Short mmCIF file of C-alpha atoms and ligand atoms in Angstrom, two decimals:
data_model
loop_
_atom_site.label_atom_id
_atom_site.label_comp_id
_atom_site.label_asym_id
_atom_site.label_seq_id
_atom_site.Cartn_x
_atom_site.Cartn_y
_atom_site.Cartn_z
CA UNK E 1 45.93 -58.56 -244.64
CA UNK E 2 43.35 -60.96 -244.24
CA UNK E 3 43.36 -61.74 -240.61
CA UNK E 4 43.01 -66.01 -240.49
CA UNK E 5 45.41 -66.31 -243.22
CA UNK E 6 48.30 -67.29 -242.15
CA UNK E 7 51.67 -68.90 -244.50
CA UNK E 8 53.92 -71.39 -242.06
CA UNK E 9 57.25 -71.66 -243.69
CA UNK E 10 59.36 -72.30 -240.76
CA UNK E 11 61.06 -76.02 -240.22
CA UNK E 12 58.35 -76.96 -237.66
CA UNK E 13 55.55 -77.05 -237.03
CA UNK E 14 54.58 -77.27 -240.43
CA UNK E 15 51.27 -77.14 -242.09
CA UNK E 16 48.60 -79.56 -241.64
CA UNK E 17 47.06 -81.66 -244.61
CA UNK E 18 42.91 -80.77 -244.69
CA UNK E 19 42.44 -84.23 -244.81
CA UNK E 20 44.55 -84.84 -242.19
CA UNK E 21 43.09 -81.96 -240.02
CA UNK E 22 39.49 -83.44 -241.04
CA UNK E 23 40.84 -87.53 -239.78
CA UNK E 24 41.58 -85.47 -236.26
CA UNK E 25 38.58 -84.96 -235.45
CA UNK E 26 37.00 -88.00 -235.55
CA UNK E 27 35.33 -89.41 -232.18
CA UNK E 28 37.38 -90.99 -229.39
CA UNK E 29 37.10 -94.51 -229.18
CA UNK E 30 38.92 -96.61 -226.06
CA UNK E 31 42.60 -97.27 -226.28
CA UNK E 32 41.87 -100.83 -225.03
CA UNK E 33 39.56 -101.64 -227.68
CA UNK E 34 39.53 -103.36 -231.17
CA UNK E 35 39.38 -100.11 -233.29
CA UNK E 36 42.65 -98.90 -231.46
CA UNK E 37 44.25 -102.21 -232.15
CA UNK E 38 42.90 -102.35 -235.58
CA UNK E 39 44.27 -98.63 -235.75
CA UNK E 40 47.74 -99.52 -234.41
CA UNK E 41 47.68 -103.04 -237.19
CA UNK E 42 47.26 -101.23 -240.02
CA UNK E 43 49.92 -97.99 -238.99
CA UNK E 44 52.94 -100.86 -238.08
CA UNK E 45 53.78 -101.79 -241.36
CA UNK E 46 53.53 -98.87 -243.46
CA UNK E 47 55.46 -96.96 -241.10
CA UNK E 48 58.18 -98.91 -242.29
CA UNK E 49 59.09 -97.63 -245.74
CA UNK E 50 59.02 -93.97 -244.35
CA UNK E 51 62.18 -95.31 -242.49
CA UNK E 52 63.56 -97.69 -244.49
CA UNK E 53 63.52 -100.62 -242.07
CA UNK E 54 61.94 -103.55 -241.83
CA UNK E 55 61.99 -103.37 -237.92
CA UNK E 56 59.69 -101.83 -235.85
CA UNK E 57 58.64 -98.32 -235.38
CA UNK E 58 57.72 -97.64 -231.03
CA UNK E 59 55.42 -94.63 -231.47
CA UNK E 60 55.18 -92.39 -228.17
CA UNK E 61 52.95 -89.65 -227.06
CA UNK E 62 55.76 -86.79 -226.75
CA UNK E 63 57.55 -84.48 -228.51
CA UNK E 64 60.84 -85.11 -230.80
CA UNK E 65 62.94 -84.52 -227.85
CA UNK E 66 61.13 -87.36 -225.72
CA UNK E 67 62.45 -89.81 -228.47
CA UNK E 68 65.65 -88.02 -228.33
CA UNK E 69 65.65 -88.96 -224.69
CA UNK E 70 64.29 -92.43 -225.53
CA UNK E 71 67.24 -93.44 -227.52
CA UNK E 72 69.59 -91.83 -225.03
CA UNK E 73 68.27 -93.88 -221.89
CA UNK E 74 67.73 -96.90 -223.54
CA UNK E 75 71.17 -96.94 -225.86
CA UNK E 76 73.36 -96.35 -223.30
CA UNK E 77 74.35 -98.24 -220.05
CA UNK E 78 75.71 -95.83 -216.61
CA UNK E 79 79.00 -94.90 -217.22
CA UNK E 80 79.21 -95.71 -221.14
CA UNK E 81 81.43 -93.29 -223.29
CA UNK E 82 79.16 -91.94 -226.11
CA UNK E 83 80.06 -89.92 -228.91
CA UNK E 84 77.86 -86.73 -230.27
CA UNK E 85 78.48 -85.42 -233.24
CA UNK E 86 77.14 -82.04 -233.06
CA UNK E 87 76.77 -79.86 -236.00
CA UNK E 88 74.38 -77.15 -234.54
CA UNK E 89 71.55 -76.44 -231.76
CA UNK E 90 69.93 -80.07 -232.08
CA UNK E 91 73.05 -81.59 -231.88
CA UNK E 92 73.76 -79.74 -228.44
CA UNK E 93 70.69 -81.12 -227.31
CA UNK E 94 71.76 -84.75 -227.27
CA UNK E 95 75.01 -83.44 -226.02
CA UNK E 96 72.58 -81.77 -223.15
CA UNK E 97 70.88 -84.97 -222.59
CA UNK E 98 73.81 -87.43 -222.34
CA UNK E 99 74.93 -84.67 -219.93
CA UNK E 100 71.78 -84.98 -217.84
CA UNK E 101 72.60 -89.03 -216.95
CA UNK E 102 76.00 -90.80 -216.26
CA UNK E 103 77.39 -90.74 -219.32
CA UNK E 104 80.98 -90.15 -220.23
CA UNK E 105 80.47 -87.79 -223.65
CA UNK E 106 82.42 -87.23 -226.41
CA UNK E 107 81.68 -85.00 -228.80
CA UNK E 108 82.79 -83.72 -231.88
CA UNK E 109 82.07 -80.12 -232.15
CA UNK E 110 81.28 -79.59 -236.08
CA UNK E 111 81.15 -75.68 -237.45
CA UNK E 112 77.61 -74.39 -237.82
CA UNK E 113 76.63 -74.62 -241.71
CA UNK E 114 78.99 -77.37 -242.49
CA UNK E 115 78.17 -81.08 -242.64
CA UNK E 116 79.82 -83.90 -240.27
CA UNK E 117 83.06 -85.15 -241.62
CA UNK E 118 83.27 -89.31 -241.74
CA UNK E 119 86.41 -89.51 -241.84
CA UNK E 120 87.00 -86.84 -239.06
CA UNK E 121 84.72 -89.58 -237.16
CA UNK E 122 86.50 -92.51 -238.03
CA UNK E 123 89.82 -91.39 -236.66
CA UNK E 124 88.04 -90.17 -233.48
CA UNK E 125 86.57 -93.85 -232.95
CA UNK E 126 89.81 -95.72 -233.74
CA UNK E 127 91.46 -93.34 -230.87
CA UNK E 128 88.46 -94.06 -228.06
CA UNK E 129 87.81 -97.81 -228.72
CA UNK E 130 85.45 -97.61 -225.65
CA UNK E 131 82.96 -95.69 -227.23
CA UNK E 132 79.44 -97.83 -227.32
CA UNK E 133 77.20 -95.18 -228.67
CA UNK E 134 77.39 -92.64 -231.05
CA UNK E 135 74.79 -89.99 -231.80
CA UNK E 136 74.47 -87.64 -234.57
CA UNK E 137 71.15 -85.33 -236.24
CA UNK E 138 70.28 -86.13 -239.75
CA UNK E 139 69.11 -83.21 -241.01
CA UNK E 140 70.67 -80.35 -238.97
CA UNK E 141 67.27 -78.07 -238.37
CA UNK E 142 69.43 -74.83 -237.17
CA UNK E 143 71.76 -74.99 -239.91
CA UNK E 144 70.06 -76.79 -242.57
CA UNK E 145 72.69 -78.91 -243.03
CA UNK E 146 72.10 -82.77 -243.99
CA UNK E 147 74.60 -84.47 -242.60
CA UNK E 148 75.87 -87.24 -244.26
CA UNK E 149 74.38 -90.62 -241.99
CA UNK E 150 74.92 -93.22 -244.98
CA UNK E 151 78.73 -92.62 -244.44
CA UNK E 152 78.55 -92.13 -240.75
CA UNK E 153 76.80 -95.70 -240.41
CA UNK E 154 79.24 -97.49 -242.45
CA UNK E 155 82.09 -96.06 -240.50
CA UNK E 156 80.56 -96.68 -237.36
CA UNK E 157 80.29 -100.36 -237.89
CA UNK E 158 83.42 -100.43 -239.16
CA UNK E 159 85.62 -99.30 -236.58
CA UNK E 160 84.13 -99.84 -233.62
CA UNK E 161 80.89 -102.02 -232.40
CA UNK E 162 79.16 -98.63 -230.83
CA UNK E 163 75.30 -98.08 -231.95
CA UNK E 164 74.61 -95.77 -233.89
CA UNK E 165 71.55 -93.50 -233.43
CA UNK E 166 70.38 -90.42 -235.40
CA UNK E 167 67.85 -87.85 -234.85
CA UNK E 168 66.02 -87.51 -237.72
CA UNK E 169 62.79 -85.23 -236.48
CA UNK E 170 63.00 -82.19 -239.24
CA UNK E 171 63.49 -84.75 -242.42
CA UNK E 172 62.34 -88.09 -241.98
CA UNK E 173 59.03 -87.95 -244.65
CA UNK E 174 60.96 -85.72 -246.57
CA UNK E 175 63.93 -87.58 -247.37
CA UNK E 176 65.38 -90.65 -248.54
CA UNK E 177 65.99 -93.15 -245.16
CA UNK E 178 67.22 -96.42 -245.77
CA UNK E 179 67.94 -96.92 -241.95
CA UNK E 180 68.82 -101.11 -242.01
CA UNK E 181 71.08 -100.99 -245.38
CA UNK E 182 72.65 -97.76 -243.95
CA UNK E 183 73.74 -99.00 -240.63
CA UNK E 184 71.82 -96.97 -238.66
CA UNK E 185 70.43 -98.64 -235.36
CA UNK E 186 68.14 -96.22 -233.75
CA UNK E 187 66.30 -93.73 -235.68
CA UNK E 188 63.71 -90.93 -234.17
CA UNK E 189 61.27 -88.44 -235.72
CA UNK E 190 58.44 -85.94 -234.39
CA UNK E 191 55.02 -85.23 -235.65
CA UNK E 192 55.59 -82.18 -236.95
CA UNK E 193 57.98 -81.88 -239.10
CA UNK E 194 58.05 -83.50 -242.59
CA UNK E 195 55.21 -85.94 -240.86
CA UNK E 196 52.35 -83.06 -241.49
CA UNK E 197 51.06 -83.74 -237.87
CA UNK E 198 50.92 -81.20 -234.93
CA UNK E 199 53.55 -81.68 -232.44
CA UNK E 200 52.74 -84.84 -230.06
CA UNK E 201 53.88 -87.54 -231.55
CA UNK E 202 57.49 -89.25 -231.72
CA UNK E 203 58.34 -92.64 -233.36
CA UNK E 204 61.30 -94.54 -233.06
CA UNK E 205 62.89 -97.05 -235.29
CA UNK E 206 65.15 -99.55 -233.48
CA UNK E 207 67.71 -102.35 -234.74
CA UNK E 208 67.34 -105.87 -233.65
CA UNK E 209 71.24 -105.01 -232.69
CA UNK E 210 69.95 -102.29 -230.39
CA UNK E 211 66.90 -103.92 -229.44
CA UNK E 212 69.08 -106.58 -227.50
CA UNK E 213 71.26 -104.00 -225.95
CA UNK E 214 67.94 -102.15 -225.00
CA UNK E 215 66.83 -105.32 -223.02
CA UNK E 216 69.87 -106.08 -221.05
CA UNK E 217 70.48 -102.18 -220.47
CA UNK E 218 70.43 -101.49 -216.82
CA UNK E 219 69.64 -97.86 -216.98
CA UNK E 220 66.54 -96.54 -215.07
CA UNK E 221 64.05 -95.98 -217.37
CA UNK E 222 60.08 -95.85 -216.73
CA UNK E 223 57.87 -94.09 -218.79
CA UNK E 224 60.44 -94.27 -222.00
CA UNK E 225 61.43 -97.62 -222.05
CA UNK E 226 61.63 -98.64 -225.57
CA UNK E 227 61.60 -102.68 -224.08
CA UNK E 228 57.95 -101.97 -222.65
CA UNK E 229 56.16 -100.18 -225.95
CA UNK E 230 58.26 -103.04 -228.54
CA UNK E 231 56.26 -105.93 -226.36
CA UNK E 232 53.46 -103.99 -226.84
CA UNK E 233 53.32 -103.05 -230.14
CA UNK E 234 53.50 -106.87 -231.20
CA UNK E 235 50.03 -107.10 -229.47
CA UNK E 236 49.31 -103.95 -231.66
CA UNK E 237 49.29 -101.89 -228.15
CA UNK E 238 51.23 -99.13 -226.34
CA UNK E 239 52.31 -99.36 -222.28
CA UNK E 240 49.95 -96.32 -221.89
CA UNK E 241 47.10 -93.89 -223.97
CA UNK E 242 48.19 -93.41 -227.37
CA UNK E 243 47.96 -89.85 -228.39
CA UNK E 244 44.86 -91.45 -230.66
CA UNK E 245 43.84 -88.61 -232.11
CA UNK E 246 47.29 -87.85 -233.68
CA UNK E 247 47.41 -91.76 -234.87
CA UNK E 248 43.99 -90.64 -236.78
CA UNK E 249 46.07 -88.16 -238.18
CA UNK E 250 49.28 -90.06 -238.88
CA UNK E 251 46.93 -93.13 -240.47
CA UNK E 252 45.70 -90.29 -243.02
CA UNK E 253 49.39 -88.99 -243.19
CA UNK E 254 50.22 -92.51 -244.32
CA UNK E 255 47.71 -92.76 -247.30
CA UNK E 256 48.63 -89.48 -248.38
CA UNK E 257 52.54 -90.43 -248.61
CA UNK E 258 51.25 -93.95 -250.93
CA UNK E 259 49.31 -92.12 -253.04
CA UNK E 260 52.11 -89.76 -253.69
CA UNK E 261 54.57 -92.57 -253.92
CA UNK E 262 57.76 -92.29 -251.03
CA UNK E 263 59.83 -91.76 -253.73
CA UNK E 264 57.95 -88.87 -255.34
CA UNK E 265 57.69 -86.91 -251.54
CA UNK E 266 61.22 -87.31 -251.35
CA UNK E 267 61.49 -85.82 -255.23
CA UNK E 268 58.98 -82.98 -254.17
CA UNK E 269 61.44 -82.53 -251.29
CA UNK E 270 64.59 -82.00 -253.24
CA UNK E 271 63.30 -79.84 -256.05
CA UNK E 272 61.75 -77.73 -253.66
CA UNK E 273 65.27 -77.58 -251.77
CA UNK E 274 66.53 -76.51 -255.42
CA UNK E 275 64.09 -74.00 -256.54
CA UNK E 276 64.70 -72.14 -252.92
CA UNK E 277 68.32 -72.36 -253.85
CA UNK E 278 68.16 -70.81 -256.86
CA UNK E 279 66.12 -68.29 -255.94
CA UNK E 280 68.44 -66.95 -253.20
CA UNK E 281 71.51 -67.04 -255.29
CA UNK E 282 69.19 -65.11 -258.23
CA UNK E 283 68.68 -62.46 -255.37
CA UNK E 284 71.94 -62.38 -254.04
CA UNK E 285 71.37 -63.99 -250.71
CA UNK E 286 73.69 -65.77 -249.00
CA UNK E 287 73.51 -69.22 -248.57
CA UNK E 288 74.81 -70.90 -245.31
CA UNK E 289 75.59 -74.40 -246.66
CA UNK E 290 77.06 -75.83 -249.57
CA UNK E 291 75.09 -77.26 -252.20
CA UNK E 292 76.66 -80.94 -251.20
CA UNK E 293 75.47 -80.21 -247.71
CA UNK E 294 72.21 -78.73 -247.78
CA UNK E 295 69.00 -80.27 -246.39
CA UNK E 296 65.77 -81.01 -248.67
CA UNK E 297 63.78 -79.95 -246.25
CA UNK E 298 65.04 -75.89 -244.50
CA UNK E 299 67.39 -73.94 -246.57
CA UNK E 300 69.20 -70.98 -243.77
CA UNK E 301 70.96 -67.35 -245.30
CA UNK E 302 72.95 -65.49 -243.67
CA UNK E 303 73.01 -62.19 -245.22
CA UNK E 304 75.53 -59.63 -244.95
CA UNK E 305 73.60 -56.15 -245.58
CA UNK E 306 70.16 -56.00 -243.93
CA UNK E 307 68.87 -57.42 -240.36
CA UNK E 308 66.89 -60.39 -241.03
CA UNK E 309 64.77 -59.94 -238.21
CA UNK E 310 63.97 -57.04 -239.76
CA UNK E 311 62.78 -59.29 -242.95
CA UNK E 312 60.86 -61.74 -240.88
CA UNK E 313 58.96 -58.69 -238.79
CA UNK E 314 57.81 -56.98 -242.35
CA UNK E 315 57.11 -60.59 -243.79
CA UNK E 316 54.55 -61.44 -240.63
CA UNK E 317 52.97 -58.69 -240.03
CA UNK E 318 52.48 -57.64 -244.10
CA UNK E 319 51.55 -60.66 -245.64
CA UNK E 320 51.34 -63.23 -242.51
CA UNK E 321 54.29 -65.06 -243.81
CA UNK E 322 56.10 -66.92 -241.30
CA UNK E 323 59.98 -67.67 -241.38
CA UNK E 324 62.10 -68.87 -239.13
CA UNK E 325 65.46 -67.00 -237.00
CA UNK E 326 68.65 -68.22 -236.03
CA UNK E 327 69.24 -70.42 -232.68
CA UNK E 328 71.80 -69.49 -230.27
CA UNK E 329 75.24 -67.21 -231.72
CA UNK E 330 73.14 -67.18 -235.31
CA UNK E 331 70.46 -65.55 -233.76
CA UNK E 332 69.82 -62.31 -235.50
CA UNK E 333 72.47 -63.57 -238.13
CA UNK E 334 70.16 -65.55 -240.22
CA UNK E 335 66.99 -66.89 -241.31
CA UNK E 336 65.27 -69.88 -241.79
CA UNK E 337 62.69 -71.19 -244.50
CA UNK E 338 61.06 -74.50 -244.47
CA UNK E 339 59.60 -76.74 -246.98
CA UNK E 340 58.87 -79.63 -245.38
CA UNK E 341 55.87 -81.62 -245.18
CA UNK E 342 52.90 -80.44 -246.33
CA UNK E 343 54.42 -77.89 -248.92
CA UNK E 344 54.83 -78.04 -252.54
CA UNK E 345 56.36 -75.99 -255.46
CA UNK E 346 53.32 -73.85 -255.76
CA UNK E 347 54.20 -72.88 -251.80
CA UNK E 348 57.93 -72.35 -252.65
CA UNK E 349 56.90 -69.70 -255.53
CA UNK E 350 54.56 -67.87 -253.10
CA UNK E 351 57.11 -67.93 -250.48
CA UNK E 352 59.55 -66.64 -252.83
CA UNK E 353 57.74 -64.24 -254.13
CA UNK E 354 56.81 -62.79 -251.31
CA UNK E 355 60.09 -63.00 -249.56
CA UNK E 356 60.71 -60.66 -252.60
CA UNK E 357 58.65 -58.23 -251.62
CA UNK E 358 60.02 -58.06 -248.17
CA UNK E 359 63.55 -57.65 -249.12
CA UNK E 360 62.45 -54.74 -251.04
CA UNK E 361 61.09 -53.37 -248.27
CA UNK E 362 63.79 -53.39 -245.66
CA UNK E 363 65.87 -51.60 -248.88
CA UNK E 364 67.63 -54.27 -250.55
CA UNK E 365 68.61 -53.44 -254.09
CA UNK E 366 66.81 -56.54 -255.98
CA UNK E 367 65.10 -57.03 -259.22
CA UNK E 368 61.46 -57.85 -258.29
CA UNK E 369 60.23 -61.48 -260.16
CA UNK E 370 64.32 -62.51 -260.64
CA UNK E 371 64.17 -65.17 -257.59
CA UNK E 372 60.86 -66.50 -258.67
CA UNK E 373 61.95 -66.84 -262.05
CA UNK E 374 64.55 -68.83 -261.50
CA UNK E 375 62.69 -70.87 -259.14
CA UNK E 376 60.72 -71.62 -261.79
CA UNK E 377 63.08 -72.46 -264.31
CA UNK E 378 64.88 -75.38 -261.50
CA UNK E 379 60.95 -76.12 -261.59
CA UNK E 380 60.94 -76.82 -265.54
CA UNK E 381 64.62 -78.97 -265.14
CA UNK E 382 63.11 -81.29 -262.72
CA UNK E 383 60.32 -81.48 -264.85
CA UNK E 384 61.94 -82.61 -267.47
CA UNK E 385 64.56 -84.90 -266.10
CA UNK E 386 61.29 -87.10 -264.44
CA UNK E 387 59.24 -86.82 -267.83
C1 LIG J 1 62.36 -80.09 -233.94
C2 LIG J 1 63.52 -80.95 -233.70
C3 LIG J 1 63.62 -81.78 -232.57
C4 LIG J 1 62.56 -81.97 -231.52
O1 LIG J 1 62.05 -80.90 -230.95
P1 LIG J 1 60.74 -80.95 -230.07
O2 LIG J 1 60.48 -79.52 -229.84
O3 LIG J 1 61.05 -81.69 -228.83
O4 LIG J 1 59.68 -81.66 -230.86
C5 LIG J 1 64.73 -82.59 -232.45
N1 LIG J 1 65.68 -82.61 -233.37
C6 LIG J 1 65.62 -81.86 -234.48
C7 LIG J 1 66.70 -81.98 -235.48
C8 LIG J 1 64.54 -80.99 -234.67
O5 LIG J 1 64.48 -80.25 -235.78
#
């Protein structure tokens, strides 16, 4: 094995554009100065469509889990009831974090591989009218479930008057987001996920709605309050240093995503959610989710007659291929692969293909060349159906 060559395929970090890579390394400037304003100008705007909002995007030096925290803090007053929907390990972690201030939390515990149920949610809110925030992921990272926030939103605003905040760190850039028409009122990623940025970065969308509630919330806050970096960004400025070298990055990020088209990254994303699909039903794997369910961006299996740590140790150390485990109980019960970001079709078929390989290895009866073939073949259909 070639000893620099290395194959990320786990939901995050992900891969790092050249180009991108190359914009990081550019020379510091001052944070004060006109290039970082200029810098900050031109990111503002076309942040936007990424989110589908025509608010404002706060971007903090931190990692997903600061924003996480962000919206928590600034969301919620002392002593609110909140709601967290939590369909895996990053659902938990909001549950942690409500848990860490005085919050009184709800939360909906959702089985692991399955998707949030709206109308589960609904009745929940019509039988705790006092609930003022609810939380739930987007795209479940431990599960690889996407969990249905359109419907969430709308029921949200129409049973109670709660905010409604979503993590969406492992799939915004790599799905559709339509955050103001869907309801949604806060709305967080991290750098490096389907943003094709090292870790460092997270950026948070907020409502006008929560924006207000955000101003008048007494909740001690410092270094994360969303009030402080919204003033700022007007002036095209953060409170503190921007992590500048990552906004190079992000600013290159940016022109990549328009030259692609939004649309098209977020067709890349699904067919190569399909094609990995496929290929693990062709090879009789396991798939955790449903089909209705599953994410664009990490597809989990849970098989039933070989270890996949097993898999993952022959995959790494044979061909430098990494994929990812399972978090908490699914540890040892499943694995992970990620195509997010910077990853295309080509990287699905080498992924598969190799993931071949390794499942021969650890003894699995497969046909060698049956997932990549019909990989390929979901490849053609999508093909076709944009031609
Ligand atoms: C990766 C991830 C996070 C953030 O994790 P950090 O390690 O703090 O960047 C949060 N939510 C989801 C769904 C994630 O996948």
């Amino acid at each position: 094995m070639l000893q620099d060559q290395a194959f990320l395929r786990i939901p995050g970090p992900t891969p790092i554009p050249p180009s991108v890579q190359h914009a990081m390394t550019q020379p510091m400037i001052g944070h004060r100065g006109r290039e970082a304003k200029e810098l900050i100008q031109k990111l503002r705007p076309r942040l936007k469509p990424v989110f589908g909002t025509e608010q404002e995007i706060m971007i903090v030096a931190g990692s997903g889990t600061a924003g996480l925290e962000a919206a928590v803090v600034n969301s919620a007053k002392p002593g609110d009831e909140v709601l967290v929907i939590a369909t895996g390990a990053f659902g938990h972690r909001f549950k942690k974090i409500c848990n860490s201030y005085d919050y009184q939390t709800h939360v909906i515990e959702v089985s692991w591989g399955s998707a949030a149920d709206p109308a589960e949610i609904e009745e929940y809110l019509r039988q705790h009218p006092n609930i003022k925030v609810v939380f739930s992921t987007f795209c479940e990272t431990s599960t690889g479930v996407l969990n249905p926030v359109r419907q969430i939103g709308e029921i949200v605003h129409r049973t109670s008057n709660a905010l409604f905040v979503v993590d969406g760190v492992s799939c915004i850039g790599g799905v559709e987001s339509k955050m103001d028409d869907w309801g949604i009122d806060v709305l967080v990623t991290g750098s490096q996920k389907a943003m094709m940025l090292p870790a460092g970065l997270t950026l948070i969308a907020v409502s006008e709605r929560a924006l207000r509630t955000m101003k008048e919330n007494p909740q001690p806050r410092f270094y994360l309050d969303l009030t402080t970096y919204h003033d700022k960004l007007l002036a095209d400025s953060t409170p503190f240093t921007p992590a500048l070298s990552l906004l190079f990055g992000l600013n290159q990020v940016l022109n990549l995503m328009e030259e692609e088209g939004i649309d098209n990254v977020v067709k890349r994303h699904e067919t190569m959610k399909s094609m990995t699909r496929a290929a693990c039903r062709a090879l009789g794997l396991p798939l955790l989710t449903l089909d209705q369910d599953a994410s664009p961006t990490v597809t989990a299996i849970q098989p039933d007659d070989f270890d996949p740590e097993k898999l993952r140790s022959i995959l790494k150390t044979e061909f430098g291929l990494s994929i990812a485990g399972g978090q908490q109980h699914l540890k040892g019960k499943i694995f992970r692969i990620g195509h997010m970001g910077y990853s295309s079709p080509a990287d699905v078929l080498q992924t598969i293909s190799l993931l071949e390989l390794g499942l021969y290895k650890t003894g699995k009866q497969i046909e060698l060349g049956k997932g990549v073939a019909a990989a390929q073949t979901v490849y053609t259909e999508h093909e076709n159906r944009r031609n």
